Coordinates of C-alpha atoms and ligand atoms in Angstrom, one line a residue:
M8 CA 25.7 18.6 -18.6
T9 CA 24.7 15.2 -20.8
Y10 CA 23.6 12.0 -19.5
D11 CA 22.0 9.2 -21.0
V12 CA 19.0 9.2 -18.6
V13 CA 17.7 12.0 -16.5
I14 CA 15.1 10.9 -13.9
V15 CA 13.0 13.4 -12.0
G16 CA 11.8 12.3 -8.5
G17 CA 13.6 10.1 -6.1
G18 CA 11.0 8.0 -4.8
P19 CA 10.7 4.0 -5.4
G20 CA 10.2 4.6 -9.1
G21 CA 12.9 7.5 -9.5
Y22 CA 15.6 5.7 -7.2
V23 CA 15.2 2.1 -8.5
A24 CA 15.1 3.5 -12.0
G25 CA 18.5 5.1 -10.9
I26 CA 20.3 2.5 -9.3
R27 CA 19.5 0.0 -12.3
G28 CA 20.6 2.5 -14.7
G29 CA 24.0 2.7 -12.6
Q30 CA 24.1 -1.2 -12.9
L31 CA 23.8 -1.2 -16.5
D32 CA 26.7 1.3 -16.9
A33 CA 24.4 4.5 -17.8
K34 CA 25.1 7.6 -17.0
V35 CA 22.3 8.8 -15.0
C36 CA 21.1 12.1 -13.2
L37 CA 18.5 12.2 -10.6
V38 CA 16.6 15.2 -9.7
E39 CA 14.6 15.2 -6.1
R40 CA 12.9 18.3 -4.6
E41 CA 13.1 16.8 -1.3
V42 CA 14.2 13.9 0.4
L43 CA 15.4 10.5 -1.4
G44 CA 12.9 7.7 -1.0
G45 CA 9.7 9.6 -1.8
T46 CA 6.5 9.0 -0.3
C47 CA 7.0 5.6 0.6
L48 CA 10.1 5.8 2.8
N49 CA 9.4 9.2 4.2
R50 CA 5.6 9.4 4.5
G51 CA 3.9 6.3 3.6
C52 CA 5.1 2.2 3.6
I53 CA 7.6 2.8 6.0
P54 CA 6.9 5.1 8.7
S55 CA 3.0 3.3 8.8
K56 CA 5.2 0.0 9.2
S57 CA 7.4 1.6 12.0
F58 CA 4.0 2.6 13.7
F59 CA 2.6 -0.6 12.9
E60 CA 5.2 -2.4 15.0
S61 CA 4.5 -0.1 17.7
A62 CA 1.0 -1.2 17.7
H63 CA 1.8 -4.7 17.6
R64 CA 4.5 -4.3 20.9
V65 CA 1.4 -2.6 22.5
M66 CA -0.5 -5.4 21.9
S67 CA 1.5 -7.9 22.9
V68 CA 2.0 -6.2 26.2
R69 CA -1.7 -6.0 26.8
D70 CA -2.4 -9.5 25.9
G71 CA 0.8 -10.9 27.5
E72 CA -0.9 -12.6 30.5
A73 CA -2.8 -15.1 28.3
F74 CA 0.9 -15.9 26.8
G75 CA 2.3 -15.9 30.6
V76 CA 3.8 -12.7 30.4
R77 CA 3.3 -10.5 33.4
A78 CA 3.7 -7.0 32.6
R79 CA 2.3 -3.9 33.6
Y80 CA 1.2 -1.4 30.4
E81 CA 1.7 2.1 31.4
G82 CA 0.9 4.0 28.2
F83 CA 2.1 5.0 24.8
D84 CA 4.8 7.5 24.2
L85 CA 4.0 8.5 20.6
A86 CA 7.1 10.8 20.9
A87 CA 9.2 7.8 21.2
C88 CA 7.3 5.9 18.4
V89 CA 7.9 8.7 16.1
A90 CA 11.5 9.1 17.0
R91 CA 12.3 5.5 16.2
K92 CA 10.4 5.9 12.9
D93 CA 12.7 8.7 12.2
Q94 CA 15.6 6.4 12.9
V95 CA 14.3 3.7 10.7
V96 CA 13.6 6.1 7.9
G97 CA 16.7 7.8 8.2
S98 CA 18.6 4.7 7.9
L99 CA 16.7 3.5 4.7
V100 CA 17.1 7.2 3.3
G101 CA 20.9 7.1 3.9
G102 CA 21.1 3.5 2.2
V103 CA 19.3 4.7 -0.8
R104 CA 21.8 7.8 -1.1
K105 CA 24.9 5.3 -0.7
L106 CA 23.2 2.9 -3.2
L107 CA 22.8 5.6 -5.7
E108 CA 26.2 7.2 -5.2
G109 CA 27.8 3.4 -5.3
N110 CA 26.3 3.1 -8.8
G111 CA 27.6 6.3 -10.1
V112 CA 24.2 8.3 -10.1
D113 CA 24.4 12.3 -9.9
V114 CA 22.2 13.4 -7.5
L115 CA 20.6 17.0 -7.7
T116 CA 18.6 18.5 -5.1
G117 CA 16.1 21.0 -6.8
D118 CA 12.5 21.5 -8.7
G119 CA 12.9 19.6 -11.9
V120 CA 10.8 21.0 -14.6
L121 CA 10.7 19.2 -18.1
V122 CA 11.4 21.8 -20.8
A123 CA 12.1 19.6 -23.5
P124 CA 11.8 16.0 -24.8
D125 CA 15.6 15.9 -23.7
A126 CA 15.9 18.3 -21.2
V127 CA 15.2 19.1 -17.2
Q128 CA 15.6 22.4 -15.8
V129 CA 16.7 22.1 -12.0
T130 CA 16.1 25.0 -9.8
A131 CA 18.3 24.3 -6.7
P132 CA 17.1 25.4 -3.2
D133 CA 19.4 28.5 -3.5
G134 CA 17.4 29.5 -6.4
S135 CA 20.2 28.6 -8.8
K136 CA 19.3 27.1 -12.3
T137 CA 20.9 23.9 -14.0
L138 CA 20.1 22.8 -17.5
V139 CA 20.4 18.8 -17.4
K140 CA 20.4 17.5 -21.2
A141 CA 20.1 13.6 -21.5
R142 CA 18.9 11.2 -24.2
S143 CA 15.9 9.9 -22.4
V144 CA 13.7 11.2 -19.5
I145 CA 12.1 9.1 -16.6
L146 CA 9.1 11.2 -14.8
A147 CA 8.5 10.0 -11.4
T148 CA 7.0 12.5 -9.5
G149 CA 4.4 10.4 -7.7
S150 CA 1.4 11.7 -6.0
R151 CA 0.2 13.9 -2.7
P152 CA -2.8 13.4 -0.2
S153 CA -6.2 14.5 -1.8
E154 CA -8.1 17.0 0.3
I155 CA -11.7 17.6 0.6
P156 CA -13.9 21.0 0.6
G157 CA -14.8 21.9 4.3
L158 CA -11.7 20.3 6.0
P159 CA -9.3 22.9 6.0
V160 CA -5.9 21.1 6.5
D161 CA -3.7 23.2 9.0
G162 CA -1.0 20.5 9.7
R163 CA -2.3 20.6 13.3
R164 CA -5.5 19.8 14.2
I165 CA -6.5 18.6 10.6
V166 CA -3.9 16.5 9.0
T167 CA -3.0 14.8 6.0
T168 CA -1.7 11.5 5.7
D169 CA 1.4 12.8 4.8
Q170 CA 1.5 14.6 8.1
V171 CA 0.1 12.5 10.5
W172 CA 3.5 10.6 11.3
G173 CA 4.7 13.7 12.7
L174 CA 1.8 13.8 15.4
T175 CA 3.9 13.7 18.7
D176 CA 1.0 13.8 21.3
L177 CA -1.4 11.2 21.1
P178 CA -4.9 12.4 20.3
S179 CA -7.5 11.0 23.0
R180 CA -10.2 11.4 20.1
L181 CA -9.3 10.8 16.5
V182 CA -11.5 11.1 13.6
I183 CA -10.2 9.5 10.5
V184 CA -12.2 10.7 7.1
G185 CA -11.8 7.8 5.0
G186 CA -12.2 4.1 5.8
G187 CA -9.9 3.0 2.7
V188 CA -6.4 1.7 3.1
I189 CA -4.7 4.2 5.1
G190 CA -7.9 5.0 7.0
C191 CA -8.2 1.7 8.0
E192 CA -4.5 1.2 8.9
L193 CA -4.3 4.3 11.0
A194 CA -7.7 3.2 12.7
H195 CA -5.7 0.0 13.6
M196 CA -2.5 1.8 14.7
F197 CA -4.1 4.5 16.8
S198 CA -6.7 2.6 18.4
A199 CA -4.2 0.3 19.7
F200 CA -2.1 3.4 20.8
G201 CA -5.0 4.1 23.0
S202 CA -6.9 7.0 20.9
R203 CA -10.7 6.8 20.7
V204 CA -11.1 6.5 16.7
V205 CA -14.0 7.1 14.7
V206 CA -13.9 6.4 10.8
L207 CA -16.0 8.2 8.7
E208 CA -16.7 6.8 5.2
A209 CA -18.8 8.1 2.5
L210 CA -19.3 4.6 0.8
D211 CA -21.5 1.5 2.5
R212 CA -18.5 -0.2 4.0
I213 CA -14.8 -0.1 4.7
L214 CA -12.1 -1.4 2.4
A215 CA -14.9 -0.9 -0.4
T216 CA -12.6 -2.3 -3.2
E217 CA -11.8 -5.5 -1.3
D218 CA -13.7 -8.9 -1.3
R219 CA -17.1 -8.1 0.9
D220 CA -15.7 -11.1 3.4
V221 CA -12.5 -9.6 4.0
S222 CA -14.0 -5.9 4.7
R223 CA -16.5 -7.3 7.0
T224 CA -13.8 -9.2 8.9
V225 CA -11.4 -6.3 9.5
A226 CA -14.9 -4.1 10.3
K227 CA -15.5 -6.9 13.0
V228 CA -12.0 -6.7 14.4
L229 CA -11.9 -3.3 14.3
E230 CA -15.0 -2.7 16.1
A231 CA -14.2 -5.3 18.7
R232 CA -11.3 -3.2 19.4
G233 CA -13.3 -0.1 20.1
V234 CA -13.1 1.7 16.6
T235 CA -16.4 3.2 15.5
L236 CA -17.0 2.6 11.8
R237 CA -19.6 4.8 10.3
T238 CA -20.4 4.3 6.8
G239 CA -22.6 5.9 4.4
V240 CA -21.7 9.2 5.8
R241 CA -19.9 12.8 4.6
V242 CA -18.6 15.4 6.3
A243 CA -20.0 18.8 5.7
G244 CA -17.6 21.0 7.5
A245 CA -15.4 21.3 10.4
E246 CA -14.9 23.8 12.9
T247 CA -11.2 24.2 14.5
G248 CA -10.6 25.7 17.7
E249 CA -7.9 25.9 20.5
A250 CA -9.9 22.7 22.3
G251 CA -10.0 20.6 19.1
V252 CA -11.9 20.2 16.2
V253 CA -15.9 19.5 15.6
V254 CA -16.5 17.9 12.6
S255 CA -19.9 18.1 11.1
L256 CA -21.8 15.6 8.8
E257 CA -24.1 16.1 6.1
G258 CA -27.8 15.7 8.1
G259 CA -26.6 17.8 11.1
E260 CA -24.6 15.7 13.7
D261 CA -21.3 17.0 15.1
L262 CA -18.4 15.4 16.2
P263 CA -16.0 16.6 18.6
C264 CA -12.4 15.1 18.7
D265 CA -8.7 16.3 19.1
R266 CA -7.5 15.6 15.7
V267 CA -8.8 15.1 12.3
V268 CA -6.6 12.8 9.5
V269 CA -8.1 13.3 6.1
A270 CA -7.4 9.9 4.1
V271 CA -9.7 10.4 1.0
G272 CA -7.1 9.0 -1.7
R273 CA -4.4 10.7 -3.4
R274 CA -3.9 13.1 -6.6
V275 CA -0.9 13.0 -8.9
N276 CA 2.1 15.6 -9.2
T277 CA 1.6 17.0 -12.5
E278 CA 1.2 20.5 -12.3
G279 CA 4.4 23.0 -12.5
V280 CA 6.8 20.0 -13.8
G281 CA 6.3 20.7 -17.7
F282 CA 5.0 17.6 -18.8
E283 CA 1.8 19.1 -20.3
E284 CA 3.8 22.0 -22.0
A285 CA 6.7 19.3 -23.4
G286 CA 3.7 17.6 -24.9
V287 CA 3.1 14.7 -22.4
A288 CA -0.3 13.8 -22.9
L289 CA -2.5 12.9 -19.6
D290 CA -5.7 10.9 -19.7
A291 CA -9.1 12.1 -18.1
R292 CA -8.1 11.5 -14.7
G293 CA -5.2 13.5 -15.1
F294 CA -2.5 10.6 -14.9
V295 CA 0.5 10.3 -17.4
Q296 CA -0.6 8.5 -20.4
V297 CA 2.1 5.7 -21.0
N298 CA 2.3 2.3 -23.3
D299 CA 3.3 -0.8 -21.9
E300 CA 7.2 0.2 -22.3
M301 CA 6.2 2.9 -19.8
E302 CA 6.7 5.4 -22.7
T303 CA 4.8 8.8 -22.7
S304 CA 3.4 10.2 -25.8
V305 CA 6.7 11.8 -26.4
P306 CA 9.1 9.4 -27.6
G307 CA 12.1 9.1 -25.2
V308 CA 10.2 10.3 -22.2
Y309 CA 9.1 7.6 -19.8
A310 CA 7.0 7.8 -16.7
V311 CA 6.7 5.3 -13.9
G312 CA 5.1 5.3 -10.4
D313 CA 1.8 7.1 -9.0
V314 CA 2.0 9.7 -11.7
V315 CA 0.6 6.8 -14.4
G316 CA -1.6 5.9 -11.3
Q317 CA -1.9 2.2 -12.3
Q318 CA -2.3 1.2 -8.9
M319 CA -0.5 3.4 -6.3
L320 CA 1.8 1.0 -4.9
A321 CA 5.5 1.4 -4.4
H322 CA 6.1 -2.2 -5.7
V323 CA 4.3 -1.4 -8.6
A324 CA 6.5 2.0 -9.3
T325 CA 9.6 -0.2 -8.6
S326 CA 8.6 -2.7 -11.6
E327 CA 7.5 0.0 -13.8
A328 CA 10.8 1.9 -13.0
L329 CA 12.9 -1.3 -14.1
V330 CA 10.7 -1.3 -17.5
A331 CA 11.3 2.1 -18.0
M332 CA 15.3 2.2 -17.5
H333 CA 15.7 -0.8 -19.5
N334 CA 13.9 0.6 -22.6
A335 CA 15.5 3.9 -21.9
L336 CA 18.5 2.2 -22.8
G337 CA 17.5 0.6 -25.8
K338 CA 16.2 -2.7 -24.5
K339 CA 12.8 -3.9 -24.7
Y340 CA 10.7 -4.6 -21.7
W341 CA 7.1 -4.7 -21.7
M342 CA 4.9 -3.8 -18.1
D343 CA 2.7 -6.5 -16.9
Y344 CA 0.1 -5.6 -14.4
S345 CA -1.5 -9.3 -14.6
V346 CA -0.3 -10.4 -11.2
V347 CA 0.1 -7.7 -8.9
P348 CA -0.2 -8.6 -5.0
Y349 CA -0.6 -6.3 -2.2
A350 CA -1.3 -5.9 1.3
I351 CA -3.3 -3.7 3.8
F352 CA -1.4 -3.4 7.3
T353 CA -4.2 -3.8 9.5
A354 CA -4.5 -6.3 12.2
P355 CA -5.4 -8.7 10.9
E356 CA -3.5 -8.1 7.7
V357 CA -5.5 -8.1 4.1
A358 CA -3.5 -9.2 1.5
S359 CA -4.6 -9.9 -2.3
V360 CA -3.7 -11.1 -5.8
G361 CA -5.2 -11.2 -8.8
A362 CA -8.8 -12.1 -9.5
K363 CA -11.8 -11.4 -6.7
E364 CA -14.6 -13.7 -6.9
K365 CA -17.1 -10.5 -7.5
D366 CA -15.1 -10.1 -10.7
L367 CA -15.1 -13.8 -11.9
K368 CA -18.7 -13.8 -11.1
E369 CA -19.2 -10.5 -13.5
Q370 CA -17.3 -11.7 -16.2
G371 CA -19.1 -15.3 -16.3
V372 CA -15.6 -17.1 -15.6
P373 CA -16.2 -20.6 -14.3
Y374 CA -14.2 -20.8 -11.2
K375 CA -13.6 -23.0 -7.9
V376 CA -13.2 -21.5 -4.5
G377 CA -11.0 -23.1 -1.7
R378 CA -11.5 -21.4 1.8
F379 CA -9.5 -21.8 5.0
S380 CA -10.1 -20.5 8.4
F381 CA -7.2 -19.3 10.2
A382 CA -8.9 -20.5 13.6
A383 CA -8.2 -23.8 12.3
S384 CA -4.4 -23.4 11.6
G385 CA -2.2 -24.4 14.7
K386 CA 0.3 -21.8 14.1
A387 CA -2.1 -18.9 13.6
L388 CA -3.8 -20.2 17.5
C389 CA -0.1 -20.2 19.0
M390 CA 0.2 -16.7 17.6
G391 CA -3.0 -15.5 19.3
A392 CA -4.5 -14.6 16.1
P393 CA -7.6 -16.9 15.2
E394 CA -9.3 -14.1 13.1
G395 CA -9.3 -14.5 9.3
F396 CA -9.3 -16.7 6.4
I397 CA -8.0 -17.4 2.7
K398 CA -10.4 -17.9 -0.2
L399 CA -8.2 -19.2 -3.3
L400 CA -9.7 -18.8 -6.6
S401 CA -8.9 -21.1 -9.6
H402 CA -10.2 -21.5 -13.2
G403 CA -13.1 -23.9 -13.2
E404 CA -11.6 -25.7 -16.0
T405 CA -8.1 -24.8 -16.9
G406 CA -7.4 -25.4 -13.0
R407 CA -5.2 -22.3 -12.9
V408 CA -4.7 -20.5 -9.8
L409 CA -6.7 -16.7 -10.6
G410 CA -6.2 -14.9 -7.4
A411 CA -6.6 -15.1 -3.9
S412 CA -8.0 -12.9 -0.7
V413 CA -6.6 -13.2 2.4
V414 CA -7.1 -11.8 5.7
G415 CA -5.2 -12.9 8.7
V416 CA -2.0 -12.6 10.5
S417 CA 1.0 -12.7 8.2
A418 CA -1.1 -12.3 5.1
S419 CA 1.2 -9.7 3.7
D420 CA 4.0 -12.2 4.0
I421 CA 2.3 -15.9 2.5
I422 CA 0.7 -13.9 -0.4
G423 CA 4.0 -14.2 -2.0
E424 CA 3.8 -17.9 -2.5
I425 CA 0.1 -17.3 -4.5
T426 CA 1.9 -14.8 -6.7
V427 CA 4.5 -17.4 -7.6
A428 CA 2.0 -19.9 -8.4
M429 CA 0.3 -17.5 -10.6
R430 CA 3.1 -16.5 -12.5
M431 CA 4.1 -20.1 -12.8
E432 CA 0.6 -20.9 -14.0
A433 CA 0.3 -23.4 -11.4
S434 CA -2.9 -24.9 -10.1
P435 CA -4.2 -25.8 -6.4
G436 CA -2.9 -29.5 -7.2
D437 CA 0.7 -28.3 -7.9
I438 CA 0.2 -26.4 -4.5
V439 CA -1.3 -29.4 -2.8
T440 CA 1.6 -31.9 -3.9
T441 CA 4.2 -29.2 -2.3
I442 CA 5.3 -30.0 1.1
H443 CA 4.5 -26.9 3.3
V444 CA 6.4 -26.5 6.7
H445 CA 4.3 -27.4 9.6
P446 CA 3.5 -25.4 11.6
T447 CA 3.4 -22.1 9.6
I448 CA 1.0 -20.0 8.3
S449 CA 1.5 -20.7 5.0
E450 CA -0.4 -24.1 5.5
V451 CA -3.6 -21.8 5.3
I452 CA -2.5 -22.0 1.4
L453 CA -2.1 -25.7 1.3
E454 CA -5.4 -26.6 3.1
A455 CA -7.3 -24.2 0.7
S456 CA -5.7 -25.7 -2.3
E457 CA -6.9 -29.0 -0.8
D458 CA -10.1 -27.6 -0.1
T459 CA -10.7 -26.4 -3.6
M460 CA -10.9 -30.3 -4.4
G461 CA -13.1 -31.0 -0.9
L462 CA -10.1 -32.5 0.6
S463 CA -8.7 -30.0 3.3
I464 CA -7.3 -32.3 6.0
H465 CA -8.2 -29.6 9.1
K466 CA -11.6 -28.8 7.8
M467 CA -15.1 -30.8 8.2
G468 CA -16.3 -31.3 4.7
R469 CA -19.5 -33.3 3.4
R470 CA -18.6 -37.0 3.8
K471 CA -20.4 -38.7 0.5
K472 CA -22.4 -41.6 1.2
R473 CA -21.3 -45.0 0.7
G474 CA -23.8 -47.3 -1.2
Ligands
LIG530 P1 -8.2 4.9 -0.7 O1 -8.9 5.1 -2.2 O2 -7.9 3.6 -0.3 O3 -9.5 5.3 0.1 C1 -10.1 6.4 0.3 C2 -11.7 6.3 0.9 O4 -12.1 7.6 1.4 C3 -12.5 5.6 0.3 O5 -13.2 4.4 0.8 C4 -13.2 6.8 -0.2 O6 -14.7 6.4 -0.4 C5 -13.4 7.5 0.9 N1 -13.9 8.8 0.7 C6 -13.5 9.8 -0.4 N2 -14.2 11.0 0.2 C7 -14.4 10.9 1.3 C8 -15.3 12.0 1.9 N3 -15.8 13.2 1.7 N4 -15.9 11.4 3.2 C9 -15.6 10.3 3.7 N5 -15.0 9.3 2.9 C10 -14.5 9.7 1.7 O7 -7.2 6.2 -0.7 P2 -6.4 6.2 0.9 O8 -6.7 5.3 1.9 O9 -6.1 7.5 1.0 O10 -4.7 5.5 0.0 C11 -4.1 6.2 -1.0 C12 -3.3 5.5 -2.2 O11 -2.1 4.9 -1.3 C13 -4.2 4.1 -2.5 O12 -3.9 4.0 -3.7 C14 -3.8 3.3 -1.5 O13 -3.6 1.9 -2.2 C15 -2.1 3.3 -1.2 N6 -1.6 2.8 0.1 C16 -1.5 1.4 -0.4 C17 -1.0 1.1 1.1 C18 -0.5 -0.5 0.8 O14 -0.5 -0.8 0.3 N7 -0.5 -1.0 2.2 C19 -1.2 1.8 2.1 C20 -1.2 3.0 2.2 C21 -1.9 3.4 0.8

């Protein structure tokens, strides 16, 4: 079988590359060993957002009385939450399959191995082998959860962040190892469901890569909801029995619980796929090395998504996939990582794009900060979500927006406006002269922009003395 492009991996990197290839009338084959959609659809973004919504419903019912809703909360049915998640995932996976079919992409189920710069060997579940030849190859094999010594994952008592979405009985005591993105999202959701949650983080704070004020705000809210955050602790081991698990910490403390989720990061899927044998260079951390056209060290072989490890985000994979597919078809596209927004789905949500204040300080870049608190947003108060703030950073001389960190309700939605502002090289002045709908959460961006000039309307500023 000969194609223009063969893609290995059907996650948001691989399947998007496939659809774009079809749209451009290329003959494309996509090889996927499991289910289309990869981590994002099956074990990551989508399952977690479905759970996130369940957590939101629980909190709405529980807080209902203040909003005039009289309802009795009778408890949480994790099995029903998982069933709903499965429906959402099934529908999206079906949609991806239809889109690939509709764009003329051949989907092969099996293990793909790069056997030459222009050939992928596919072993189907029944053991039969097919050699797929193509002018170009796109590698999009993704990543899987990391594990740590002393915490043997058994899929039952000790689970990975891939497996946690299949638990159907709610653990009354849940230990989450790792206070990063996934650890904090799970802590929010499972504490809302009713689990007593303990987060064990090795570093001195949760969400350690975020702005300090952001991680402090999330920590405060999680703790107020009953989550125990233990920072600066390391797990020494775990003993699993019928009654549960006892997690032991370095220093001798034991923590009995029902279940443990290991959320300590992800590692790339580069073993057993023939990359190195075919001459594809990996960097010192094991990621596939690519240039800004997403081409690996082997001409005609491209790589996208977690496997190149720029940022392990579905939307980054998607963007890389479009660049790679266009280049594989003879166009000239470059990947630009200068403006990458992301969000963390705790409550309140966290979202960020561009520079962080700490980086600007370290790099000696002159900058201005505009801040605004969600407690002064009419919409946030109506939503019963006064926690959080926005910190908007702009260049001290050129005035260009350099980045923002937001923690607050709908942060994941409003970060798009700042992302566009950055792409357009806009300044807080441009935002200030743009009318925003009232009352909306997006007004916090307007107010933060005004605050850059000391002119936020709904914030008490320093008043200049009149002479
Ligand atoms: P992460 O790197 O965000 O966090 C892992 C945390 O575990 C770190 O804080 C680390 O210090 C801690 N840790 C590591 N070893 C430890 C140990 N032995 N004991 C205690 N703590 C330990 O990784 P993650 O949360 O697993 O997420 C994986 C990837 O998926 C990340 O790249 C993340 O950005 C991505 N992701 C993104 C989203 C999103 O965009 N909303 C959601 C989920 C995951």
